[in-house]
Amino acid sequence: MKEDDRNALISAALDAEPVDVQHLREALTTPDGRDALASFLMLRASVAADAVEPRRDAAAVMAAARARRRSWPVVLGWRMPVGVAASLAILLTAGAFWAGTAWRTESPAGWPGQSAPQTAGAREASPASVQDSVPREGRQDEDVPPIPSRVLRFTPGVDWHEGS
Amino acid sequence: MAGLTPEDVFTRHYRDIYRYLVRMSGRPDVADDLSQDVFLRVVRALRNGGPIGHERGWIFSIARNVLADRGREQRRQPSGPAAAPATAATQDLAFGLAEALAGLSESDRDVFLLKEVGGLTYEEISAACACTVEAVRSRLFRTRLSLRKSLADGR
C-alpha cells in the first residue's frame, strides 16, 4: 500500500467512515502510519480546543435578527418610492409608445409631416400652390400623387418655340 | 418535522455555527452578522416547510450559503471593509494552527471545518459542497497532511 493510500485510509477511519479493517490494520503496522494517526488526532484535539466563543448568546442573536427583520421596511423605505416611480415611468413610456403606434396605424394622414385631408370645397376656396404640392426631398411616405390645384395651359408657337 | 422550532434548532447548533463562521470569515463581527442571517433563513425554511434531512448538515448548509452570499456581496464591493486579517479572530486558537488554517484554500478550509467543527459526515459534506464523497475524502486527507506539514515547519 502506498503512503498516500495509507494516510487516506487512516484519515477516513478517524472520521468514522467505513474502511477496510484489514487494510487499516496493515497501515497501522508501519511507523509512518502510526505517526500520521497521532498527527491527525493532535490536529483534531487542537481544533476542538478552539477557544473562540460567541460574543452573544443565542437568544440575543435571535432577538437581533428578528429586530433587523422588522426594520427591513424602514430600511427599504427610501427604495420603495424609487421602485414605484421607476415602474410608473416604464409603464407610461410603454403606454405612450403603444398609443402612438396605434394612432399612426389608424390615421396615417394625421401624422406630422403628412398633409391633412381636405374637402373639395376647401381646396377650391384656398388653392394650394404648386410648390406645396411637390413632394419634398427625402419624403418617402407619400405614395399618392398630389392633387392638382390649378391648370396651366401652354400654346405651341406662343409659349414656346421648337428648336429654341 | 413537526414541533421543530427555529429557536430550538438554532440554539442547538449556534456555538458551532459561530465557530465555523469565525474561522471561515476571519472576523467575529462578521460571524455575528452572519449568525443572524442563518437564524432568519432557518425561520424562513421551517415556515416554508421544505425538506430538512439531517438537521446538523442542513443548518451548516445554510451557514455555508450565507457565507457564500456575503462573499459575493463583498466581491461586488471591493472597496468595502471586507478582507480583514484572519488573525484577528484566531487569537485564542493555537497560533500555529490558526496560521495554518488561514493558509489553506477557501474550499479546503471549508471542507476541513465542516468536518472538524460541524462534525458532518462525508456524505453531508459532499451534498453541501456539491462534490463526490470520494472528493471529500481526498480533500480532507490532503488538508490534514498540509496542516500537519505547516505545523511541523512552524515548530
PDB file of C-alpha atoms in Angstrom:
ATOM      1  CA  MET A   1       0.000   0.000   0.000  1.00  0.00           C
ATOM      2  CA  LYS A   2       1.353   3.413  -0.979  1.00  0.00           C
ATOM      3  CA  GLU A   3       1.923   6.074   1.663  1.00  0.00           C
ATOM      4  CA  ASP A   4      -0.851   8.327   0.341  1.00  0.00           C
ATOM      5  CA  ASP A   5      -3.353   5.464   0.284  1.00  0.00           C
ATOM      6  CA  ARG A   6      -2.354   4.504   3.793  1.00  0.00           C
ATOM      7  CA  ASN A   7      -2.753   8.018   5.132  1.00  0.00           C
ATOM      8  CA  ALA A   8      -6.041   8.499   3.311  1.00  0.00           C
ATOM      9  CA  LEU A   9      -7.300   5.300   4.905  1.00  0.00           C
ATOM     10  CA  ILE A  10      -6.257   6.469   8.363  1.00  0.00           C
ATOM     11  CA  SER A  11      -7.835   9.870   7.773  1.00  0.00           C
ATOM     12  CA  ALA A  12     -11.134   8.264   6.773  1.00  0.00           C
ATOM     13  CA  ALA A  13     -11.034   5.873   9.740  1.00  0.00           C
ATOM     14  CA  LEU A  14     -10.518   8.830  12.033  1.00  0.00           C
ATOM     15  CA  ASP A  15     -13.731  10.312  10.644  1.00  0.00           C
ATOM     16  CA  ALA A  16     -15.631   7.083  11.372  1.00  0.00           C
ATOM     17  CA  GLU A  17     -16.148   6.492   7.680  1.00  0.00           C
ATOM     18  CA  PRO A  18     -16.336   2.874   6.539  1.00  0.00           C
ATOM     19  CA  VAL A  19     -12.883   1.495   5.707  1.00  0.00           C
ATOM     20  CA  ASP A  20     -11.398  -1.918   5.086  1.00  0.00           C
ATOM     21  CA  VAL A  21     -10.312  -3.042   8.548  1.00  0.00           C
ATOM     22  CA  GLN A  22      -7.647  -5.371   7.194  1.00  0.00           C
ATOM     23  CA  HIS A  23      -6.070  -2.530   5.244  1.00  0.00           C
ATOM     24  CA  LEU A  24      -6.299  -0.256   8.256  1.00  0.00           C
ATOM     25  CA  ARG A  25      -4.562  -2.824  10.431  1.00  0.00           C
ATOM     26  CA  GLU A  26      -1.878  -3.112   7.788  1.00  0.00           C
ATOM     27  CA  ALA A  27      -1.496   0.675   7.569  1.00  0.00           C
ATOM     28  CA  LEU A  28      -1.049   0.962  11.302  1.00  0.00           C
ATOM     29  CA  THR A  29       1.737  -1.576  11.394  1.00  0.00           C
ATOM     30  CA  THR A  30       4.072   0.943   9.779  1.00  0.00           C
ATOM     31  CA  PRO A  31       5.736   3.726  11.819  1.00  0.00           C
ATOM     32  CA  ASP A  32       4.616   6.324   9.252  1.00  0.00           C
ATOM     33  CA  GLY A  33       1.039   5.170   9.563  1.00  0.00           C
ATOM     34  CA  ARG A  34       1.098   5.426  13.345  1.00  0.00           C
ATOM     35  CA  ASP A  35       2.763   8.828  13.102  1.00  0.00           C
ATOM     36  CA  ALA A  36       0.054  10.026  10.712  1.00  0.00           C
ATOM     37  CA  LEU A  37      -2.652   8.793  13.080  1.00  0.00           C
ATOM     38  CA  ALA A  38      -1.043  10.608  16.013  1.00  0.00           C
ATOM     39  CA  SER A  39      -0.703  13.824  13.976  1.00  0.00           C
ATOM     40  CA  PHE A  40      -4.299  13.724  12.807  1.00  0.00           C
ATOM     41  CA  LEU A  41      -5.502  13.131  16.372  1.00  0.00           C
ATOM     42  CA  MET A  42      -3.455  16.058  17.645  1.00  0.00           C
ATOM     43  CA  LEU A  43      -4.878  18.238  14.890  1.00  0.00           C
ATOM     44  CA  ARG A  44      -8.385  17.285  15.886  1.00  0.00           C
ATOM     45  CA  ALA A  45      -7.652  17.997  19.535  1.00  0.00           C
ATOM     46  CA  SER A  46      -6.288  21.435  18.615  1.00  0.00           C
ATOM     47  CA  VAL A  47      -9.404  22.341  16.678  1.00  0.00           C
ATOM     48  CA  ALA A  48     -11.635  21.006  19.449  1.00  0.00           C
ATOM     49  CA  ALA A  49      -9.742  23.140  21.946  1.00  0.00           C
ATOM     50  CA  ASP A  50     -10.509  26.218  19.889  1.00  0.00           C
ATOM     51  CA  ALA A  51     -11.460  28.787  22.490  1.00  0.00           C
ATOM     52  CA  VAL A  52     -13.477  31.017  20.201  1.00  0.00           C
ATOM     53  CA  GLU A  53     -16.811  31.510  21.856  1.00  0.00           C
ATOM     54  CA  PRO A  54     -19.763  33.502  20.603  1.00  0.00           C
ATOM     55  CA  ARG A  55     -19.748  37.030  21.956  1.00  0.00           C
ATOM     56  CA  ARG A  56     -23.502  36.912  22.495  1.00  0.00           C
ATOM     57  CA  ASP A  57     -25.756  34.081  23.478  1.00  0.00           C
ATOM     58  CA  ALA A  58     -28.175  32.523  21.016  1.00  0.00           C
ATOM     59  CA  ALA A  59     -31.176  34.378  22.445  1.00  0.00           C
ATOM     60  CA  ALA A  60     -29.522  37.748  21.859  1.00  0.00           C
ATOM     61  CA  VAL A  61     -28.610  36.827  18.291  1.00  0.00           C
ATOM     62  CA  MET A  62     -32.151  35.672  17.569  1.00  0.00           C
ATOM     63  CA  ALA A  63     -33.607  38.845  19.075  1.00  0.00           C
ATOM     64  CA  ALA A  64     -31.251  40.993  16.997  1.00  0.00           C
ATOM     65  CA  ALA A  65     -32.161  39.061  13.867  1.00  0.00           C
ATOM     66  CA  ARG A  66     -35.880  39.480  14.499  1.00  0.00           C
ATOM     67  CA  ALA A  67     -35.434  43.188  15.190  1.00  0.00           C
ATOM     68  CA  ARG A  68     -33.487  43.586  11.986  1.00  0.00           C
ATOM     69  CA  ARG A  69     -36.160  41.759  10.004  1.00  0.00           C
ATOM     70  CA  ARG A  70     -38.835  44.031  11.450  1.00  0.00           C
ATOM     71  CA  SER A  71     -36.822  47.070  10.452  1.00  0.00           C
ATOM     72  CA  TRP A  72     -36.465  45.977   6.821  1.00  0.00           C
ATOM     73  CA  PRO A  73     -39.447  48.032   5.598  1.00  0.00           C
ATOM     74  CA  VAL A  74     -37.903  51.090   7.256  1.00  0.00           C
ATOM     75  CA  VAL A  75     -34.518  50.361   5.747  1.00  0.00           C
ATOM     76  CA  LEU A  76     -36.126  49.838   2.381  1.00  0.00           C
ATOM     77  CA  GLY A  77     -38.306  52.911   2.813  1.00  0.00           C
ATOM     78  CA  TRP A  78     -36.273  55.135   0.524  1.00  0.00           C
ATOM     79  CA  ARG A  79     -36.012  52.407  -2.047  1.00  0.00           C
ATOM     80  CA  MET A  80     -39.692  51.619  -2.351  1.00  0.00           C
ATOM     81  CA  PRO A  81     -40.800  55.017  -3.793  1.00  0.00           C
ATOM     82  CA  VAL A  82     -37.912  54.859  -6.239  1.00  0.00           C
ATOM     83  CA  GLY A  83     -39.044  51.435  -7.330  1.00  0.00           C
ATOM     84  CA  VAL A  84     -42.657  52.544  -7.732  1.00  0.00           C
ATOM     85  CA  ALA A  85     -41.582  55.653  -9.671  1.00  0.00           C
ATOM     86  CA  ALA A  86     -39.368  53.574 -11.952  1.00  0.00           C
ATOM     87  CA  SER A  87     -42.229  51.130 -12.594  1.00  0.00           C
ATOM     88  CA  LEU A  88     -44.606  54.010 -13.388  1.00  0.00           C
ATOM     89  CA  ALA A  89     -42.107  55.574 -15.766  1.00  0.00           C
ATOM     90  CA  ILE A  90     -41.715  52.294 -17.610  1.00  0.00           C
ATOM     91  CA  LEU A  91     -45.485  51.823 -17.803  1.00  0.00           C
ATOM     92  CA  LEU A  92     -46.046  55.358 -19.071  1.00  0.00           C
ATOM     93  CA  THR A  93     -43.327  55.026 -21.701  1.00  0.00           C
ATOM     94  CA  ALA A  94     -44.724  51.724 -22.886  1.00  0.00           C
ATOM     95  CA  GLY A  95     -48.263  53.149 -22.932  1.00  0.00           C
ATOM     96  CA  ALA A  96     -47.202  56.223 -24.899  1.00  0.00           C
ATOM     97  CA  PHE A  97     -45.364  54.074 -27.405  1.00  0.00           C
ATOM     98  CA  TRP A  98     -48.387  51.810 -27.830  1.00  0.00           C
ATOM     99  CA  ALA A  99     -50.769  54.744 -28.234  1.00  0.00           C
ATOM    100  CA  GLY A 100     -48.507  56.390 -30.772  1.00  0.00           C
ATOM    101  CA  THR A 101     -48.183  53.221 -32.793  1.00  0.00           C
ATOM    102  CA  ALA A 102     -51.948  52.678 -32.805  1.00  0.00           C
ATOM    103  CA  TRP A 103     -52.622  56.281 -33.905  1.00  0.00           C
ATOM    104  CA  ARG A 104     -50.111  56.069 -36.699  1.00  0.00           C
ATOM    105  CA  THR A 105     -51.612  52.814 -38.000  1.00  0.00           C
ATOM    106  CA  GLU A 106     -55.176  54.016 -37.935  1.00  0.00           C
ATOM    107  CA  SER A 107     -54.745  57.557 -39.371  1.00  0.00           C
ATOM    108  CA  PRO A 108     -51.546  57.932 -41.331  1.00  0.00           C
ATOM    109  CA  ALA A 109     -52.630  61.236 -42.846  1.00  0.00           C
ATOM    110  CA  GLY A 110     -52.734  62.761 -39.382  1.00  0.00           C
ATOM    111  CA  TRP A 111     -49.131  62.030 -38.681  1.00  0.00           C
ATOM    112  CA  PRO A 112     -46.888  65.093 -38.594  1.00  0.00           C
ATOM    113  CA  GLY A 113     -45.378  65.798 -41.983  1.00  0.00           C
ATOM    114  CA  GLN A 114     -48.357  64.493 -43.907  1.00  0.00           C
ATOM    115  CA  SER A 115     -50.912  66.812 -45.476  1.00  0.00           C
ATOM    116  CA  ALA A 116     -54.270  66.736 -43.794  1.00  0.00           C
ATOM    117  CA  PRO A 117     -57.194  65.550 -45.883  1.00  0.00           C
ATOM    118  CA  GLN A 118     -59.041  68.444 -47.487  1.00  0.00           C
ATOM    119  CA  THR A 119     -62.535  68.616 -48.799  1.00  0.00           C
ATOM    120  CA  ALA A 120     -63.133  69.651 -52.389  1.00  0.00           C
ATOM    121  CA  GLY A 121     -64.679  72.873 -51.177  1.00  0.00           C
ATOM    122  CA  ALA A 122     -61.742  73.723 -49.063  1.00  0.00           C
ATOM    123  CA  ARG A 123     -59.377  73.074 -51.942  1.00  0.00           C
ATOM    124  CA  GLU A 124     -61.314  75.480 -54.187  1.00  0.00           C
ATOM    125  CA  ALA A 125     -61.521  78.086 -51.514  1.00  0.00           C
ATOM    126  CA  SER A 126     -57.825  78.159 -50.831  1.00  0.00           C
ATOM    127  CA  PRO A 127     -55.900  76.505 -53.612  1.00  0.00           C
ATOM    128  CA  ALA A 128     -52.558  75.292 -52.565  1.00  0.00           C
ATOM    129  CA  SER A 129     -49.576  76.473 -54.535  1.00  0.00           C
ATOM    130  CA  VAL A 130     -47.852  74.161 -56.963  1.00  0.00           C
ATOM    131  CA  GLN A 131     -44.737  74.321 -54.848  1.00  0.00           C
ATOM    132  CA  ASP A 132     -46.632  72.964 -51.863  1.00  0.00           C
ATOM    133  CA  SER A 133     -47.777  70.002 -53.860  1.00  0.00           C
ATOM    134  CA  VAL A 134     -44.323  68.987 -54.972  1.00  0.00           C
ATOM    135  CA  PRO A 135     -43.001  66.187 -52.795  1.00  0.00           C
ATOM    136  CA  ARG A 136     -40.189  67.391 -50.607  1.00  0.00           C
ATOM    137  CA  GLU A 137     -36.814  65.802 -50.923  1.00  0.00           C
ATOM    138  CA  GLY A 138     -36.438  62.814 -48.689  1.00  0.00           C
ATOM    139  CA  ARG A 139     -40.122  62.233 -48.163  1.00  0.00           C
ATOM    140  CA  GLN A 140     -40.830  58.675 -48.990  1.00  0.00           C
ATOM    141  CA  ASP A 141     -44.072  58.212 -47.192  1.00  0.00           C
ATOM    142  CA  GLU A 142     -46.296  59.716 -49.896  1.00  0.00           C
ATOM    143  CA  ASP A 143     -47.358  57.152 -52.428  1.00  0.00           C
ATOM    144  CA  VAL A 144     -50.352  59.199 -53.574  1.00  0.00           C
ATOM    145  CA  PRO A 145     -49.590  61.921 -56.155  1.00  0.00           C
ATOM    146  CA  PRO A 146     -50.515  65.450 -55.138  1.00  0.00           C
ATOM    147  CA  ILE A 147     -53.886  66.786 -56.176  1.00  0.00           C
ATOM    148  CA  PRO A 148     -53.539  69.491 -58.888  1.00  0.00           C
ATOM    149  CA  SER A 149     -54.711  72.808 -57.605  1.00  0.00           C
ATOM    150  CA  ARG A 150     -54.563  74.792 -60.882  1.00  0.00           C
ATOM    151  CA  VAL A 151     -54.099  74.037 -64.562  1.00  0.00           C
ATOM    152  CA  LEU A 152     -51.569  75.861 -66.739  1.00  0.00           C
ATOM    153  CA  ARG A 153     -52.018  75.713 -70.486  1.00  0.00           C
ATOM    154  CA  PHE A 154     -49.226  76.394 -72.996  1.00  0.00           C
ATOM    155  CA  THR A 155     -49.749  77.115 -76.666  1.00  0.00           C
ATOM    156  CA  PRO A 156     -47.080  75.835 -79.095  1.00  0.00           C
ATOM    157  CA  GLY A 157     -45.569  78.686 -81.076  1.00  0.00           C
ATOM    158  CA  VAL A 158     -46.726  81.173 -78.492  1.00  0.00           C
ATOM    159  CA  ASP A 159     -45.464  79.979 -75.173  1.00  0.00           C
ATOM    160  CA  TRP A 160     -42.551  78.029 -76.632  1.00  0.00           C
ATOM    161  CA  HIS A 161     -40.804  77.500 -79.956  1.00  0.00           C
ATOM    162  CA  GLU A 162     -39.301  74.302 -81.176  1.00  0.00           C
ATOM    163  CA  GLY A 163     -35.525  74.388 -81.628  1.00  0.00           C
ATOM    164  CA  SER A 164     -35.088  77.312 -79.245  1.00  0.00           C
TER     165      SER A 164
ATOM    166  CA  MET B   1     -40.551  17.854  11.180  1.00  0.00           C
ATOM    167  CA  ALA B   2     -43.432  18.563  13.484  1.00  0.00           C
ATOM    168  CA  GLY B   3     -42.732  20.622  16.568  1.00  0.00           C
ATOM    169  CA  LEU B   4     -39.374  21.833  15.337  1.00  0.00           C
ATOM    170  CA  THR B   5     -38.999  25.494  16.181  1.00  0.00           C
ATOM    171  CA  PRO B   6     -36.353  27.761  14.656  1.00  0.00           C
ATOM    172  CA  GLU B   7     -35.270  28.783  18.132  1.00  0.00           C
ATOM    173  CA  ASP B   8     -34.603  25.185  19.167  1.00  0.00           C
ATOM    174  CA  VAL B   9     -32.704  24.355  16.009  1.00  0.00           C
ATOM    175  CA  PHE B  10     -30.611  27.488  16.111  1.00  0.00           C
ATOM    176  CA  THR B  11     -29.795  27.266  19.805  1.00  0.00           C
ATOM    177  CA  ARG B  12     -28.670  23.649  19.436  1.00  0.00           C
ATOM    178  CA  HIS B  13     -26.078  24.463  16.797  1.00  0.00           C
ATOM    179  CA  TYR B  14     -25.333  28.122  17.388  1.00  0.00           C
ATOM    180  CA  ARG B  15     -21.944  27.737  19.033  1.00  0.00           C
ATOM    181  CA  ASP B  16     -20.512  25.525  16.306  1.00  0.00           C
ATOM    182  CA  ILE B  17     -22.097  27.593  13.556  1.00  0.00           C
ATOM    183  CA  TYR B  18     -20.481  30.663  15.058  1.00  0.00           C
ATOM    184  CA  ARG B  19     -17.082  28.988  15.271  1.00  0.00           C
ATOM    185  CA  TYR B  20     -17.373  27.809  11.683  1.00  0.00           C
ATOM    186  CA  LEU B  21     -18.300  31.326  10.535  1.00  0.00           C
ATOM    187  CA  VAL B  22     -15.476  32.917  12.505  1.00  0.00           C
ATOM    188  CA  ARG B  23     -12.927  30.526  11.077  1.00  0.00           C
ATOM    189  CA  MET B  24     -14.217  30.952   7.541  1.00  0.00           C
ATOM    190  CA  SER B  25     -14.669  34.728   7.576  1.00  0.00           C
ATOM    191  CA  GLY B  26     -11.793  35.504   9.905  1.00  0.00           C
ATOM    192  CA  ARG B  27     -13.874  38.112  11.742  1.00  0.00           C
ATOM    193  CA  PRO B  28     -16.040  37.774  14.860  1.00  0.00           C
ATOM    194  CA  ASP B  29     -18.161  40.806  13.925  1.00  0.00           C
ATOM    195  CA  VAL B  30     -18.917  39.301  10.524  1.00  0.00           C
ATOM    196  CA  ALA B  31     -19.680  35.983  12.197  1.00  0.00           C
ATOM    197  CA  ASP B  32     -22.172  37.797  14.459  1.00  0.00           C
ATOM    198  CA  ASP B  33     -23.983  39.251  11.458  1.00  0.00           C
ATOM    199  CA  LEU B  34     -23.910  36.011   9.550  1.00  0.00           C
ATOM    200  CA  SER B  35     -25.266  34.109  12.546  1.00  0.00           C
ATOM    201  CA  GLN B  36     -28.308  36.368  12.455  1.00  0.00           C
ATOM    202  CA  ASP B  37     -28.736  35.661   8.766  1.00  0.00           C
ATOM    203  CA  VAL B  38     -28.523  31.950   9.458  1.00  0.00           C
ATOM    204  CA  PHE B  39     -31.272  32.232  12.047  1.00  0.00           C
ATOM    205  CA  LEU B  40     -33.517  34.208   9.666  1.00  0.00           C
ATOM    206  CA  ARG B  41     -33.063  31.596   6.976  1.00  0.00           C
ATOM    207  CA  VAL B  42     -33.840  28.832   9.432  1.00  0.00           C
ATOM    208  CA  VAL B  43     -37.061  30.658  10.322  1.00  0.00           C
ATOM    209  CA  ARG B  44     -37.982  31.074   6.661  1.00  0.00           C
ATOM    210  CA  ALA B  45     -37.108  27.488   5.741  1.00  0.00           C
ATOM    211  CA  LEU B  46     -39.113  25.991   8.578  1.00  0.00           C
ATOM    212  CA  ARG B  47     -42.054  28.243   7.742  1.00  0.00           C
ATOM    213  CA  ASN B  48     -41.931  27.125   4.107  1.00  0.00           C
ATOM    214  CA  GLY B  49     -41.795  23.523   5.248  1.00  0.00           C
ATOM    215  CA  GLY B  50     -39.123  22.309   2.862  1.00  0.00           C
ATOM    216  CA  PRO B  51     -37.202  19.077   3.431  1.00  0.00           C
ATOM    217  CA  ILE B  52     -34.546  19.330   6.111  1.00  0.00           C
ATOM    218  CA  GLY B  53     -32.976  15.895   6.326  1.00  0.00           C
ATOM    219  CA  HIS B  54     -30.157  15.666   8.826  1.00  0.00           C
ATOM    220  CA  GLU B  55     -30.538  18.739  10.996  1.00  0.00           C
ATOM    221  CA  ARG B  56     -26.875  19.482  11.551  1.00  0.00           C
ATOM    222  CA  GLY B  57     -25.981  19.051   7.902  1.00  0.00           C
ATOM    223  CA  TRP B  58     -28.936  21.206   6.939  1.00  0.00           C
ATOM    224  CA  ILE B  59     -28.067  24.134   9.197  1.00  0.00           C
ATOM    225  CA  PHE B  60     -24.409  24.038   8.187  1.00  0.00           C
ATOM    226  CA  SER B  61     -25.508  24.150   4.555  1.00  0.00           C
ATOM    227  CA  ILE B  62     -27.467  27.276   5.417  1.00  0.00           C
ATOM    228  CA  ALA B  63     -24.407  28.773   7.110  1.00  0.00           C
ATOM    229  CA  ARG B  64     -22.328  27.924   4.085  1.00  0.00           C
ATOM    230  CA  ASN B  65     -24.827  29.602   1.735  1.00  0.00           C
ATOM    231  CA  VAL B  66     -24.986  32.692   3.925  1.00  0.00           C
ATOM    232  CA  LEU B  67     -21.211  32.854   3.839  1.00  0.00           C
ATOM    233  CA  ALA B  68     -21.148  32.440   0.067  1.00  0.00           C
ATOM    234  CA  ASP B  69     -23.729  35.211  -0.367  1.00  0.00           C
ATOM    235  CA  ARG B  70     -21.661  37.508   1.814  1.00  0.00           C
ATOM    236  CA  GLY B  71     -18.598  36.646  -0.239  1.00  0.00           C
ATOM    237  CA  ARG B  72     -20.445  37.564  -3.430  1.00  0.00           C
ATOM    238  CA  GLU B  73     -21.565  40.858  -1.921  1.00  0.00           C
ATOM    239  CA  GLN B  74     -18.021  41.678  -0.896  1.00  0.00           C
ATOM    240  CA  ARG B  75     -16.723  40.839  -4.338  1.00  0.00           C
ATOM    241  CA  ARG B  76     -19.250  43.311  -5.747  1.00  0.00           C
ATOM    242  CA  GLN B  77     -17.993  45.966  -3.322  1.00  0.00           C
ATOM    243  CA  PRO B  78     -14.233  45.583  -3.407  1.00  0.00           C
ATOM    244  CA  SER B  79     -13.626  48.853  -1.595  1.00  0.00           C
ATOM    245  CA  GLY B  80     -15.684  47.813   1.430  1.00  0.00           C
ATOM    246  CA  PRO B  81     -14.255  46.632   4.726  1.00  0.00           C
ATOM    247  CA  ALA B  82     -14.291  43.060   3.541  1.00  0.00           C
ATOM    248  CA  ALA B  83     -10.947  41.480   3.908  1.00  0.00           C
ATOM    249  CA  ALA B  84      -9.644  41.603   7.422  1.00  0.00           C
ATOM    250  CA  PRO B  85      -6.683  39.661   8.652  1.00  0.00           C
ATOM    251  CA  ALA B  86      -7.705  36.239   9.769  1.00  0.00           C
ATOM    252  CA  THR B  87      -5.517  36.532  12.828  1.00  0.00           C
ATOM    253  CA  ALA B  88      -7.919  38.996  14.451  1.00  0.00           C
ATOM    254  CA  ALA B  89     -10.377  36.224  15.057  1.00  0.00           C
ATOM    255  CA  THR B  90      -7.959  33.486  15.812  1.00  0.00           C
ATOM    256  CA  GLN B  91      -6.008  34.846  18.715  1.00  0.00           C
ATOM    257  CA  ASP B  92      -7.490  32.245  21.029  1.00  0.00           C
ATOM    258  CA  LEU B  93      -6.618  29.341  18.820  1.00  0.00           C
ATOM    259  CA  ALA B  94      -3.143  27.927  18.956  1.00  0.00           C
ATOM    260  CA  PHE B  95      -1.347  30.424  16.788  1.00  0.00           C
ATOM    261  CA  GLY B  96       0.288  27.837  14.581  1.00  0.00           C
ATOM    262  CA  LEU B  97      -2.965  26.153  13.736  1.00  0.00           C
ATOM    263  CA  ALA B  98      -4.658  29.479  13.076  1.00  0.00           C
ATOM    264  CA  GLU B  99      -1.926  30.405  10.647  1.00  0.00           C
ATOM    265  CA  ALA B 100      -2.034  27.023   9.015  1.00  0.00           C
ATOM    266  CA  LEU B 101      -5.800  27.231   8.608  1.00  0.00           C
ATOM    267  CA  ALA B 102      -5.552  30.706   7.126  1.00  0.00           C
ATOM    268  CA  GLY B 103      -3.038  29.395   4.635  1.00  0.00           C
ATOM    269  CA  LEU B 104      -5.449  26.836   3.233  1.00  0.00           C
ATOM    270  CA  SER B 105      -7.520  27.468   0.162  1.00  0.00           C
ATOM    271  CA  GLU B 106     -11.071  28.501   0.966  1.00  0.00           C
ATOM    272  CA  SER B 107     -12.544  25.259  -0.309  1.00  0.00           C
ATOM    273  CA  ASP B 108     -10.086  23.101   1.645  1.00  0.00           C
ATOM    274  CA  ARG B 109     -10.699  25.127   4.805  1.00  0.00           C
ATOM    275  CA  ASP B 110     -14.418  24.823   4.236  1.00  0.00           C
ATOM    276  CA  VAL B 111     -14.353  21.034   3.977  1.00  0.00           C
ATOM    277  CA  PHE B 112     -11.996  20.716   6.928  1.00  0.00           C
ATOM    278  CA  LEU B 113     -14.137  22.902   9.199  1.00  0.00           C
ATOM    279  CA  LEU B 114     -17.373  21.264   8.120  1.00  0.00           C
ATOM    280  CA  LYS B 115     -15.813  18.013   9.290  1.00  0.00           C
ATOM    281  CA  GLU B 116     -13.950  19.122  12.385  1.00  0.00           C
ATOM    282  CA  VAL B 117     -16.247  21.853  13.676  1.00  0.00           C
ATOM    283  CA  GLY B 118     -19.512  20.840  12.108  1.00  0.00           C
ATOM    284  CA  GLY B 119     -18.988  17.132  12.586  1.00  0.00           C
ATOM    285  CA  LEU B 120     -20.705  16.391   9.286  1.00  0.00           C
ATOM    286  CA  THR B 121     -20.325  13.058   7.569  1.00  0.00           C
ATOM    287  CA  TYR B 122     -18.574  12.775   4.232  1.00  0.00           C
ATOM    288  CA  GLU B 123     -21.944  12.346   2.587  1.00  0.00           C
ATOM    289  CA  GLU B 124     -23.318  15.512   4.168  1.00  0.00           C
ATOM    290  CA  ILE B 125     -20.223  17.479   3.201  1.00  0.00           C
ATOM    291  CA  SER B 126     -20.443  16.195  -0.351  1.00  0.00           C
ATOM    292  CA  ALA B 127     -24.072  17.315  -0.513  1.00  0.00           C
ATOM    293  CA  ALA B 128     -23.219  20.738   0.884  1.00  0.00           C
ATOM    294  CA  CYS B 129     -20.238  21.252  -1.415  1.00  0.00           C
ATOM    295  CA  ALA B 130     -21.805  19.619  -4.469  1.00  0.00           C
ATOM    296  CA  CYS B 131     -18.912  17.208  -4.889  1.00  0.00           C
ATOM    297  CA  THR B 132     -18.462  13.461  -4.575  1.00  0.00           C
ATOM    298  CA  VAL B 133     -17.803  11.607  -1.327  1.00  0.00           C
ATOM    299  CA  GLU B 134     -14.506  10.491  -2.803  1.00  0.00           C
ATOM    300  CA  ALA B 135     -13.547  14.120  -3.419  1.00  0.00           C
ATOM    301  CA  VAL B 136     -14.376  14.960   0.201  1.00  0.00           C
ATOM    302  CA  ARG B 137     -12.280  12.050   1.436  1.00  0.00           C
ATOM    303  CA  SER B 138      -9.357  13.070  -0.743  1.00  0.00           C
ATOM    304  CA  ARG B 139      -9.599  16.767   0.107  1.00  0.00           C
ATOM    305  CA  LEU B 140      -9.753  16.093   3.845  1.00  0.00           C
ATOM    306  CA  PHE B 141      -6.777  13.837   3.682  1.00  0.00           C
ATOM    307  CA  ARG B 142      -4.732  16.353   1.688  1.00  0.00           C
ATOM    308  CA  THR B 143      -5.777  19.170   4.016  1.00  0.00           C
ATOM    309  CA  ARG B 144      -4.712  17.198   7.069  1.00  0.00           C
ATOM    310  CA  LEU B 145      -1.357  16.445   5.526  1.00  0.00           C
ATOM    311  CA  SER B 146      -0.946  20.101   4.620  1.00  0.00           C
ATOM    312  CA  LEU B 147      -1.812  21.225   8.155  1.00  0.00           C
ATOM    313  CA  ARG B 148       0.451  18.616   9.637  1.00  0.00           C
ATOM    314  CA  LYS B 149       3.317  19.846   7.463  1.00  0.00           C
ATOM    315  CA  SER B 150       2.608  23.508   8.231  1.00  0.00           C
ATOM    316  CA  LEU B 151       2.575  22.800  11.948  1.00  0.00           C
ATOM    317  CA  ALA B 152       5.752  20.734  11.747  1.00  0.00           C
ATOM    318  CA  ASP B 153       7.520  23.504   9.798  1.00  0.00           C
ATOM    319  CA  GLY B 154       6.343  26.105  12.287  1.00  0.00           C
ATOM    320  CA  ARG B 155       7.871  24.401  15.256  1.00  0.00           C
TER     321      ARG B 155
END
